[in-house]
């Protein structure tokens, strides 16, 4: 990859034909040949049943920058517009998004969740956690743990489609979207997340997110995901409808946690509410299954044990 001037991020989104979507040597050589022929990435046309691609999400280019007003050839035209060419990585990302929509019939289900219990438990332990771990306890690990427990109950959502078969995954490799500012987005993977406890998930998330922002992730740490969680709620988003990361069959979106008036036993109360969206592949996940999975997560979080110890 260094010989041909291909960055790690670009390498990580090359469609792979190997087992589990791994990029083989031939995949790489085919990509380099197509890239060299026209100076652009070799982007395959969408297919009805594409070969499995690796399951990392969509990393952004290492040196991506916002379009500059003084870019060569990017001046304003007479009609008041300016044309800025996509770089190789942006073209790959665009193709990946279009291919996912062409491959999977997307369906969306939304669930309202009362986060008051986890907020109170977090408030109870956040200082102890910060003192012992050295980083702050966010809300994300609560949702990650609930997502993992739900996947153990509904394993079809932790699968992929290969032709006319469904491939169930033994382990839950949880992709967690990390924003990189102007450099876009990357999704490192917590491998075998079902074997970690709450603090273990929080540690893994913090470690991967920190090294993602410092551009110190290893290639294997953005590959092999079986299910993805994205959290635009940290930017104030209430509801999102994300695109499935092929060849996975679902992605969970976390909305902003916000105090809202709600009806409790015929009375109005103030609770900390968020909205969860599950985007799923309707070829194998029906609305009933998607709704049951979201309901499990809601009940898991709303019935959080306040006497549960941190460690």
mmCIF file of C-alpha atoms in Angstrom:
data_model
loop_
_atom_site.group_PDB
_atom_site.id
_atom_site.type_symbol
_atom_site.label_atom_id
_atom_site.label_comp_id
_atom_site.label_asym_id
_atom_site.label_seq_id
_atom_site.Cartn_x
_atom_site.Cartn_y
_atom_site.Cartn_z
ATOM 1 C CA UNK A 1 0.000 0.000 0.000
ATOM 2 C CA UNK A 2 2.871 2.396 0.810
ATOM 3 C CA UNK A 3 4.493 1.596 -2.544
ATOM 4 C CA UNK A 4 1.356 2.671 -4.415
ATOM 5 C CA UNK A 5 0.627 5.675 -2.190
ATOM 6 C CA UNK A 6 -2.604 4.268 -0.751
ATOM 7 C CA UNK A 7 -3.458 5.424 2.772
ATOM 8 C CA UNK A 8 -4.649 3.125 5.544
ATOM 9 C CA UNK A 9 -8.103 4.704 5.466
ATOM 10 C CA UNK A 10 -8.405 4.185 1.705
ATOM 11 C CA UNK A 11 -7.184 0.609 2.080
ATOM 12 C CA UNK A 12 -9.780 -0.113 4.748
ATOM 13 C CA UNK A 13 -12.756 0.598 2.455
ATOM 14 C CA UNK A 14 -11.624 -1.409 -0.588
ATOM 15 C CA UNK A 15 -14.369 -4.018 -1.193
ATOM 16 C CA UNK A 16 -13.059 -7.451 -0.196
ATOM 17 C CA UNK A 17 -13.935 -10.874 -1.618
ATOM 18 C CA UNK A 18 -12.216 -12.967 1.049
ATOM 19 C CA UNK A 19 -13.747 -14.713 4.032
ATOM 20 C CA UNK A 20 -15.790 -12.323 6.120
ATOM 21 C CA UNK A 21 -15.162 -9.541 3.600
ATOM 22 C CA UNK A 22 -11.385 -9.614 3.992
ATOM 23 C CA UNK A 23 -9.396 -7.766 1.331
ATOM 24 C CA UNK A 24 -7.285 -10.288 -0.570
ATOM 25 C CA UNK A 25 -4.079 -9.581 -2.461
ATOM 26 C CA UNK A 26 -5.991 -9.876 -5.734
ATOM 27 C CA UNK A 27 -8.624 -7.389 -4.497
ATOM 28 C CA UNK A 28 -5.821 -4.937 -3.753
ATOM 29 C CA UNK A 29 -4.101 -5.459 -7.117
ATOM 30 C CA UNK A 30 -7.405 -5.058 -8.971
ATOM 31 C CA UNK A 31 -8.035 -1.832 -7.079
ATOM 32 C CA UNK A 32 -4.558 -0.472 -7.833
ATOM 33 C CA UNK A 33 -4.931 -1.351 -11.516
ATOM 34 C CA UNK A 34 -8.300 0.393 -11.763
ATOM 35 C CA UNK A 35 -7.039 3.365 -9.792
ATOM 36 C CA UNK A 36 -3.966 3.747 -11.944
ATOM 37 C CA UNK A 37 -5.839 3.464 -15.204
ATOM 38 C CA UNK A 38 -7.774 6.663 -14.707
ATOM 39 C CA UNK A 39 -6.301 8.212 -11.611
ATOM 40 C CA UNK A 40 -9.504 7.447 -9.741
ATOM 41 C CA UNK A 41 -10.534 4.621 -7.415
ATOM 42 C CA UNK A 42 -11.860 1.472 -9.032
ATOM 43 C CA UNK A 43 -15.512 1.642 -7.995
ATOM 44 C CA UNK A 44 -17.595 -1.417 -8.866
ATOM 45 C CA UNK A 45 -21.180 -1.015 -10.019
ATOM 46 C CA UNK A 46 -23.890 -1.853 -7.458
ATOM 47 C CA UNK A 47 -24.974 -5.498 -7.572
ATOM 48 C CA UNK A 48 -28.093 -7.237 -6.357
ATOM 49 C CA UNK A 49 -26.076 -9.681 -4.269
ATOM 50 C CA UNK A 50 -22.538 -8.313 -3.904
ATOM 51 C CA UNK A 51 -19.680 -10.219 -2.413
ATOM 52 C CA UNK A 52 -19.299 -9.544 1.312
ATOM 53 C CA UNK A 53 -17.265 -6.436 2.028
ATOM 54 C CA UNK A 54 -15.353 -5.920 5.252
ATOM 55 C CA UNK A 55 -17.485 -4.651 8.096
ATOM 56 C CA UNK A 56 -15.664 -1.563 9.219
ATOM 57 C CA UNK A 57 -17.596 1.615 8.677
ATOM 58 C CA UNK A 58 -16.542 4.490 6.542
ATOM 59 C CA UNK A 59 -13.198 5.977 7.549
ATOM 60 C CA UNK A 60 -12.384 9.448 6.368
ATOM 61 C CA UNK A 61 -9.205 10.346 4.463
ATOM 62 C CA UNK A 62 -6.173 10.857 6.673
ATOM 63 C CA UNK A 63 -5.454 14.329 5.332
ATOM 64 C CA UNK A 64 -8.965 15.378 4.343
ATOM 65 C CA UNK A 65 -9.634 19.102 4.586
ATOM 66 C CA UNK A 66 -12.657 21.262 4.051
ATOM 67 C CA UNK A 67 -12.814 22.732 0.522
ATOM 68 C CA UNK A 68 -10.752 25.897 0.304
ATOM 69 C CA UNK A 69 -11.924 28.994 -1.487
ATOM 70 C CA UNK A 70 -8.528 29.271 -3.180
ATOM 71 C CA UNK A 71 -8.399 25.707 -4.542
ATOM 72 C CA UNK A 72 -7.063 25.630 -8.119
ATOM 73 C CA UNK A 73 -9.902 25.507 -10.599
ATOM 74 C CA UNK A 74 -12.497 25.943 -7.876
ATOM 75 C CA UNK A 75 -13.400 29.576 -8.464
ATOM 76 C CA UNK A 76 -16.931 30.876 -8.652
ATOM 77 C CA UNK A 77 -18.710 30.411 -11.988
ATOM 78 C CA UNK A 78 -21.025 32.899 -13.639
ATOM 79 C CA UNK A 79 -24.097 31.040 -12.358
ATOM 80 C CA UNK A 80 -22.935 31.512 -8.747
ATOM 81 C CA UNK A 81 -21.680 27.960 -8.208
ATOM 82 C CA UNK A 82 -18.258 26.434 -7.636
ATOM 83 C CA UNK A 83 -17.204 22.884 -8.541
ATOM 84 C CA UNK A 84 -14.948 21.024 -6.087
ATOM 85 C CA UNK A 85 -13.752 17.565 -7.213
ATOM 86 C CA UNK A 86 -14.188 14.625 -4.845
ATOM 87 C CA UNK A 87 -10.988 13.003 -3.663
ATOM 88 C CA UNK A 88 -10.503 9.224 -3.884
ATOM 89 C CA UNK A 89 -11.764 8.568 -0.369
ATOM 90 C CA UNK A 90 -14.934 10.612 -0.818
ATOM 91 C CA UNK A 91 -15.685 8.717 -4.034
ATOM 92 C CA UNK A 92 -15.267 5.404 -2.207
ATOM 93 C CA UNK A 93 -17.539 6.563 0.595
ATOM 94 C CA UNK A 94 -20.164 7.735 -1.894
ATOM 95 C CA UNK A 95 -20.047 4.402 -3.715
ATOM 96 C CA UNK A 96 -20.331 2.506 -0.435
ATOM 97 C CA UNK A 97 -23.454 4.454 0.530
ATOM 98 C CA UNK A 98 -25.112 4.010 -2.863
ATOM 99 C CA UNK A 99 -24.248 0.299 -2.924
ATOM 100 C CA UNK A 100 -25.748 -0.219 0.525
ATOM 101 C CA UNK A 101 -29.030 1.435 -0.454
ATOM 102 C CA UNK A 102 -29.118 -0.576 -3.691
ATOM 103 C CA UNK A 103 -28.365 -3.835 -1.863
ATOM 104 C CA UNK A 104 -30.518 -3.608 1.267
ATOM 105 C CA UNK A 105 -34.164 -2.498 1.380
ATOM 106 C CA UNK A 106 -33.879 -0.165 4.363
ATOM 107 C CA UNK A 107 -36.602 -0.067 7.022
ATOM 108 C CA UNK A 108 -36.544 2.168 10.104
ATOM 109 C CA UNK A 109 -38.090 1.752 13.543
ATOM 110 C CA UNK A 110 -37.944 4.365 16.312
ATOM 111 C CA UNK A 111 -38.280 3.804 20.057
ATOM 112 C CA UNK A 112 -38.619 6.384 22.835
ATOM 113 C CA UNK A 113 -36.461 5.586 25.874
ATOM 114 C CA UNK A 114 -36.632 7.072 29.372
ATOM 115 C CA UNK A 115 -32.983 7.500 30.379
ATOM 116 C CA UNK A 116 -33.691 8.835 33.870
ATOM 117 C CA UNK A 117 -32.534 5.634 35.608
ATOM 118 C CA UNK A 118 -29.185 5.393 33.834
ATOM 119 C CA UNK A 119 -28.686 9.140 34.293
ATOM 120 C CA UNK A 120 -29.192 8.812 38.044
ATOM 121 C CA UNK A 121 -26.883 5.779 38.260
ATOM 122 C CA UNK A 122 -24.253 7.600 36.212
ATOM 123 C CA UNK A 123 -24.517 10.608 38.525
ATOM 124 C CA UNK A 124 -23.990 8.305 41.480
ATOM 125 C CA UNK A 125 -20.746 6.817 40.163
ATOM 126 C CA UNK A 126 -19.278 9.264 37.640
ATOM 127 C CA UNK A 127 -16.777 10.817 40.077
ATOM 128 C CA UNK A 128 -15.537 7.430 41.280
ATOM 129 C CA UNK A 129 -15.277 6.275 37.684
ATOM 130 C CA UNK A 130 -13.308 9.357 36.620
ATOM 131 C CA UNK A 131 -10.905 9.020 39.560
ATOM 132 C CA UNK A 132 -10.212 5.339 38.894
ATOM 133 C CA UNK A 133 -10.251 5.235 35.100
ATOM 134 C CA UNK A 134 -8.886 8.662 34.206
ATOM 135 C CA UNK A 135 -11.651 9.555 31.737
ATOM 136 C CA UNK A 136 -15.277 10.615 32.031
ATOM 137 C CA UNK A 137 -18.178 8.183 32.002
ATOM 138 C CA UNK A 138 -20.423 9.033 29.060
ATOM 139 C CA UNK A 139 -23.861 7.638 28.289
ATOM 140 C CA UNK A 140 -22.656 5.657 25.275
ATOM 141 C CA UNK A 141 -21.457 2.549 27.192
ATOM 142 C CA UNK A 142 -24.968 2.102 28.614
ATOM 143 C CA UNK A 143 -26.410 1.850 25.109
ATOM 144 C CA UNK A 144 -23.572 -0.371 23.906
ATOM 145 C CA UNK A 145 -24.157 -2.848 26.729
ATOM 146 C CA UNK A 146 -27.904 -2.855 26.048
ATOM 147 C CA UNK A 147 -27.284 -3.329 22.315
ATOM 148 C CA UNK A 148 -25.019 -6.308 22.976
ATOM 149 C CA UNK A 149 -27.485 -7.950 25.375
ATOM 150 C CA UNK A 150 -30.217 -7.442 22.794
ATOM 151 C CA UNK A 151 -28.157 -9.076 20.053
ATOM 152 C CA UNK A 152 -27.697 -12.130 22.263
ATOM 153 C CA UNK A 153 -31.495 -12.363 22.473
ATOM 154 C CA UNK A 154 -32.065 -11.664 18.755
ATOM 155 C CA UNK A 155 -29.044 -13.155 16.911
ATOM 156 C CA UNK A 156 -30.529 -12.668 13.436
ATOM 157 C CA UNK A 157 -29.711 -8.965 13.762
ATOM 158 C CA UNK A 158 -26.054 -9.929 14.285
ATOM 159 C CA UNK A 159 -25.668 -11.528 10.865
ATOM 160 C CA UNK A 160 -24.978 -10.894 7.196
ATOM 161 C CA UNK A 161 -26.463 -11.973 3.867
ATOM 162 C CA UNK A 162 -24.449 -14.017 1.380
ATOM 163 C CA UNK A 163 -26.454 -14.756 -1.751
ATOM 164 C CA UNK A 164 -29.500 -16.722 -0.633
ATOM 165 C CA UNK A 165 -28.100 -17.557 2.799
ATOM 166 C CA UNK A 166 -28.000 -15.828 6.182
ATOM 167 C CA UNK A 167 -24.672 -16.009 8.017
ATOM 168 C CA UNK A 168 -25.097 -15.833 11.799
ATOM 169 C CA UNK A 169 -22.074 -14.539 13.725
ATOM 170 C CA UNK A 170 -20.813 -16.349 16.825
ATOM 171 C CA UNK A 171 -19.311 -13.197 18.321
ATOM 172 C CA UNK A 172 -20.610 -9.639 18.562
ATOM 173 C CA UNK A 173 -18.024 -7.284 17.092
ATOM 174 C CA UNK A 174 -19.445 -3.875 17.877
ATOM 175 C CA UNK A 175 -18.595 -0.979 15.577
ATOM 176 C CA UNK A 176 -18.696 2.423 17.301
ATOM 177 C CA UNK A 177 -18.743 5.529 15.128
ATOM 178 C CA UNK A 178 -16.157 8.170 16.079
ATOM 179 C CA UNK A 179 -16.291 11.681 14.609
ATOM 180 C CA UNK A 180 -12.947 13.091 13.460
ATOM 181 C CA UNK A 181 -13.895 16.726 13.010
ATOM 182 C CA UNK A 182 -13.236 17.916 9.469
ATOM 183 C CA UNK A 183 -11.674 14.535 8.658
ATOM 184 C CA UNK A 184 -15.019 12.758 8.662
ATOM 185 C CA UNK A 185 -15.854 9.538 10.457
ATOM 186 C CA UNK A 186 -14.252 6.226 11.352
ATOM 187 C CA UNK A 187 -15.746 3.184 13.085
ATOM 188 C CA UNK A 188 -13.359 1.122 15.203
ATOM 189 C CA UNK A 189 -14.628 -2.244 16.390
ATOM 190 C CA UNK A 190 -14.897 -3.651 19.923
ATOM 191 C CA UNK A 191 -14.175 -7.328 19.254
ATOM 192 C CA UNK A 192 -16.173 -9.988 21.137
ATOM 193 C CA UNK A 193 -18.106 -7.334 23.019
ATOM 194 C CA UNK A 194 -20.364 -9.974 24.561
ATOM 195 C CA UNK A 195 -17.443 -11.054 26.774
ATOM 196 C CA UNK A 196 -16.965 -7.590 28.327
ATOM 197 C CA UNK A 197 -18.693 -6.118 31.360
ATOM 198 C CA UNK A 198 -19.890 -2.507 31.570
ATOM 199 C CA UNK A 199 -16.538 -1.027 32.603
ATOM 200 C CA UNK A 200 -14.756 -3.188 30.028
ATOM 201 C CA UNK A 201 -16.955 -1.779 27.264
ATOM 202 C CA UNK A 202 -16.355 1.779 28.507
ATOM 203 C CA UNK A 203 -12.581 1.211 28.557
ATOM 204 C CA UNK A 204 -12.534 -0.293 25.078
ATOM 205 C CA UNK A 205 -14.651 2.545 23.685
ATOM 206 C CA UNK A 206 -12.442 5.236 25.205
ATOM 207 C CA UNK A 207 -9.246 3.531 24.027
ATOM 208 C CA UNK A 208 -10.431 3.069 20.450
ATOM 209 C CA UNK A 209 -11.975 6.547 20.209
ATOM 210 C CA UNK A 210 -8.820 8.202 21.559
ATOM 211 C CA UNK A 211 -6.531 6.349 19.176
ATOM 212 C CA UNK A 212 -8.940 6.954 16.293
ATOM 213 C CA UNK A 213 -8.677 10.718 16.810
ATOM 214 C CA UNK A 214 -4.889 10.406 17.116
ATOM 215 C CA UNK A 215 -4.781 8.282 13.912
ATOM 216 C CA UNK A 216 -3.168 5.385 15.767
ATOM 217 C CA UNK A 217 -5.639 2.596 15.030
ATOM 218 C CA UNK A 218 -4.407 -0.692 13.590
ATOM 219 C CA UNK A 219 -6.008 -2.013 10.369
ATOM 220 C CA UNK A 220 -7.629 -4.946 12.178
ATOM 221 C CA UNK A 221 -9.343 -2.544 14.585
ATOM 222 C CA UNK A 222 -11.614 -1.137 11.866
ATOM 223 C CA UNK A 223 -12.484 -4.502 10.312
ATOM 224 C CA UNK A 224 -14.725 -7.393 11.214
ATOM 225 C CA UNK A 225 -17.665 -5.498 12.702
ATOM 226 C CA UNK A 226 -20.986 -7.352 12.868
ATOM 227 C CA UNK A 227 -23.222 -4.511 14.128
ATOM 228 C CA UNK A 228 -22.725 -0.747 14.315
ATOM 229 C CA UNK A 229 -23.823 1.969 16.738
ATOM 230 C CA UNK A 230 -23.685 5.641 15.780
ATOM 231 C CA UNK A 231 -24.351 8.535 18.158
ATOM 232 C CA UNK A 232 -25.211 11.822 16.423
ATOM 233 C CA UNK A 233 -27.078 12.735 19.599
ATOM 234 C CA UNK A 234 -23.865 14.229 20.971
ATOM 235 C CA UNK A 235 -24.301 16.946 18.329
ATOM 236 C CA UNK A 236 -27.917 17.637 19.312
ATOM 237 C CA UNK A 237 -29.559 15.353 16.750
ATOM 238 C CA UNK A 238 -32.918 14.059 17.964
ATOM 239 C CA UNK A 239 -33.538 11.306 15.393
ATOM 240 C CA UNK A 240 -31.319 9.900 12.640
ATOM 241 C CA UNK A 241 -31.842 7.310 9.895
ATOM 242 C CA UNK A 242 -28.346 5.979 9.151
ATOM 243 C CA UNK A 243 -27.397 3.812 6.181
ATOM 244 C CA UNK A 244 -26.519 0.186 6.921
ATOM 245 C CA UNK A 245 -22.816 -0.644 6.823
ATOM 246 C CA UNK A 246 -22.558 -3.564 4.390
ATOM 247 C CA UNK A 247 -22.499 -6.510 4.810
ATOM 248 C CA UNK A 248 -24.110 -5.966 8.208
ATOM 249 C CA UNK A 249 -27.904 -6.004 8.396
ATOM 250 C CA UNK A 250 -28.606 -3.266 10.952
ATOM 251 C CA UNK A 251 -27.273 -0.102 12.574
ATOM 252 C CA UNK A 252 -28.469 1.577 15.786
ATOM 253 C CA UNK A 253 -28.660 5.374 16.015
ATOM 254 C CA UNK A 254 -28.670 7.190 19.376
ATOM 255 C CA UNK A 255 -30.484 10.509 19.637
ATOM 256 C CA UNK A 256 -29.843 13.330 22.094
ATOM 257 C CA UNK A 257 -30.852 12.753 25.717
ATOM 258 C CA UNK A 258 -33.021 15.701 26.702
ATOM 259 C CA UNK A 259 -35.440 16.549 29.508
ATOM 260 C CA UNK A 260 -39.014 16.417 28.213
ATOM 261 C CA UNK A 261 -42.516 16.512 29.714
ATOM 262 C CA UNK A 262 -44.096 13.054 29.645
ATOM 263 C CA UNK A 263 -47.265 11.453 31.017
ATOM 264 C CA UNK A 264 -46.650 9.187 34.034
ATOM 265 C CA UNK A 265 -49.726 7.578 35.618
ATOM 266 C CA UNK A 266 -51.972 10.328 34.192
ATOM 267 C CA UNK A 267 -49.679 13.043 35.538
ATOM 268 C CA UNK A 268 -47.131 15.219 33.764
ATOM 269 C CA UNK A 269 -43.528 14.654 34.777
ATOM 270 C CA UNK A 270 -40.099 15.695 33.542
ATOM 271 C CA UNK A 271 -37.939 12.802 32.365
ATOM 272 C CA UNK A 272 -34.682 12.437 30.441
ATOM 273 C CA UNK A 273 -35.778 11.087 27.076
ATOM 274 C CA UNK A 274 -33.969 9.983 23.935
ATOM 275 C CA UNK A 275 -35.027 8.374 20.670
ATOM 276 C CA UNK A 276 -33.355 5.279 19.259
ATOM 277 C CA UNK A 277 -33.566 4.437 15.560
ATOM 278 C CA UNK A 278 -32.820 1.003 14.148
ATOM 279 C CA UNK A 279 -32.085 0.899 10.418
ATOM 280 C CA UNK A 280 -32.331 -2.689 9.207
ATOM 281 C CA UNK A 281 -32.262 -4.865 6.105
ATOM 282 C CA UNK A 282 -35.838 -5.905 5.357
ATOM 283 C CA UNK A 283 -34.654 -8.973 3.445
ATOM 284 C CA UNK A 284 -34.115 -10.816 6.733
ATOM 285 C CA UNK A 285 -35.225 -8.451 9.534
ATOM 286 C CA UNK A 286 -38.960 -7.782 9.697
ATOM 287 C CA UNK A 287 -40.648 -4.947 11.535
ATOM 288 C CA UNK A 288 -41.670 -7.265 14.362
ATOM 289 C CA UNK A 289 -38.079 -8.363 14.998
ATOM 290 C CA UNK A 290 -36.749 -4.809 14.715
ATOM 291 C CA UNK A 291 -39.406 -3.590 17.139
ATOM 292 C CA UNK A 292 -38.715 -6.400 19.616
ATOM 293 C CA UNK A 293 -35.007 -5.601 19.588
ATOM 294 C CA UNK A 294 -35.634 -1.913 20.286
ATOM 295 C CA UNK A 295 -38.163 -2.777 22.992
ATOM 296 C CA UNK A 296 -35.556 -4.992 24.673
ATOM 297 C CA UNK A 297 -33.060 -2.126 24.710
ATOM 298 C CA UNK A 298 -35.683 0.261 26.094
ATOM 299 C CA UNK A 299 -36.655 -2.096 28.910
ATOM 300 C CA UNK A 300 -33.015 -2.880 29.691
ATOM 301 C CA UNK A 301 -32.191 0.805 30.139
ATOM 302 C CA UNK A 302 -35.403 1.902 31.840
ATOM 303 C CA UNK A 303 -35.114 -0.911 34.412
ATOM 304 C CA UNK A 304 -31.457 -0.290 35.211
ATOM 305 C CA UNK A 305 -30.647 -1.612 38.695
ATOM 306 C CA UNK A 306 -29.844 1.412 40.863
ATOM 307 C CA UNK A 307 -28.127 -0.895 43.383
ATOM 308 C CA UNK A 308 -25.822 -2.329 40.743
ATOM 309 C CA UNK A 309 -22.169 -1.800 41.726
ATOM 310 C CA UNK A 310 -19.805 -0.050 39.358
ATOM 311 C CA UNK A 311 -17.107 -2.708 39.719
#
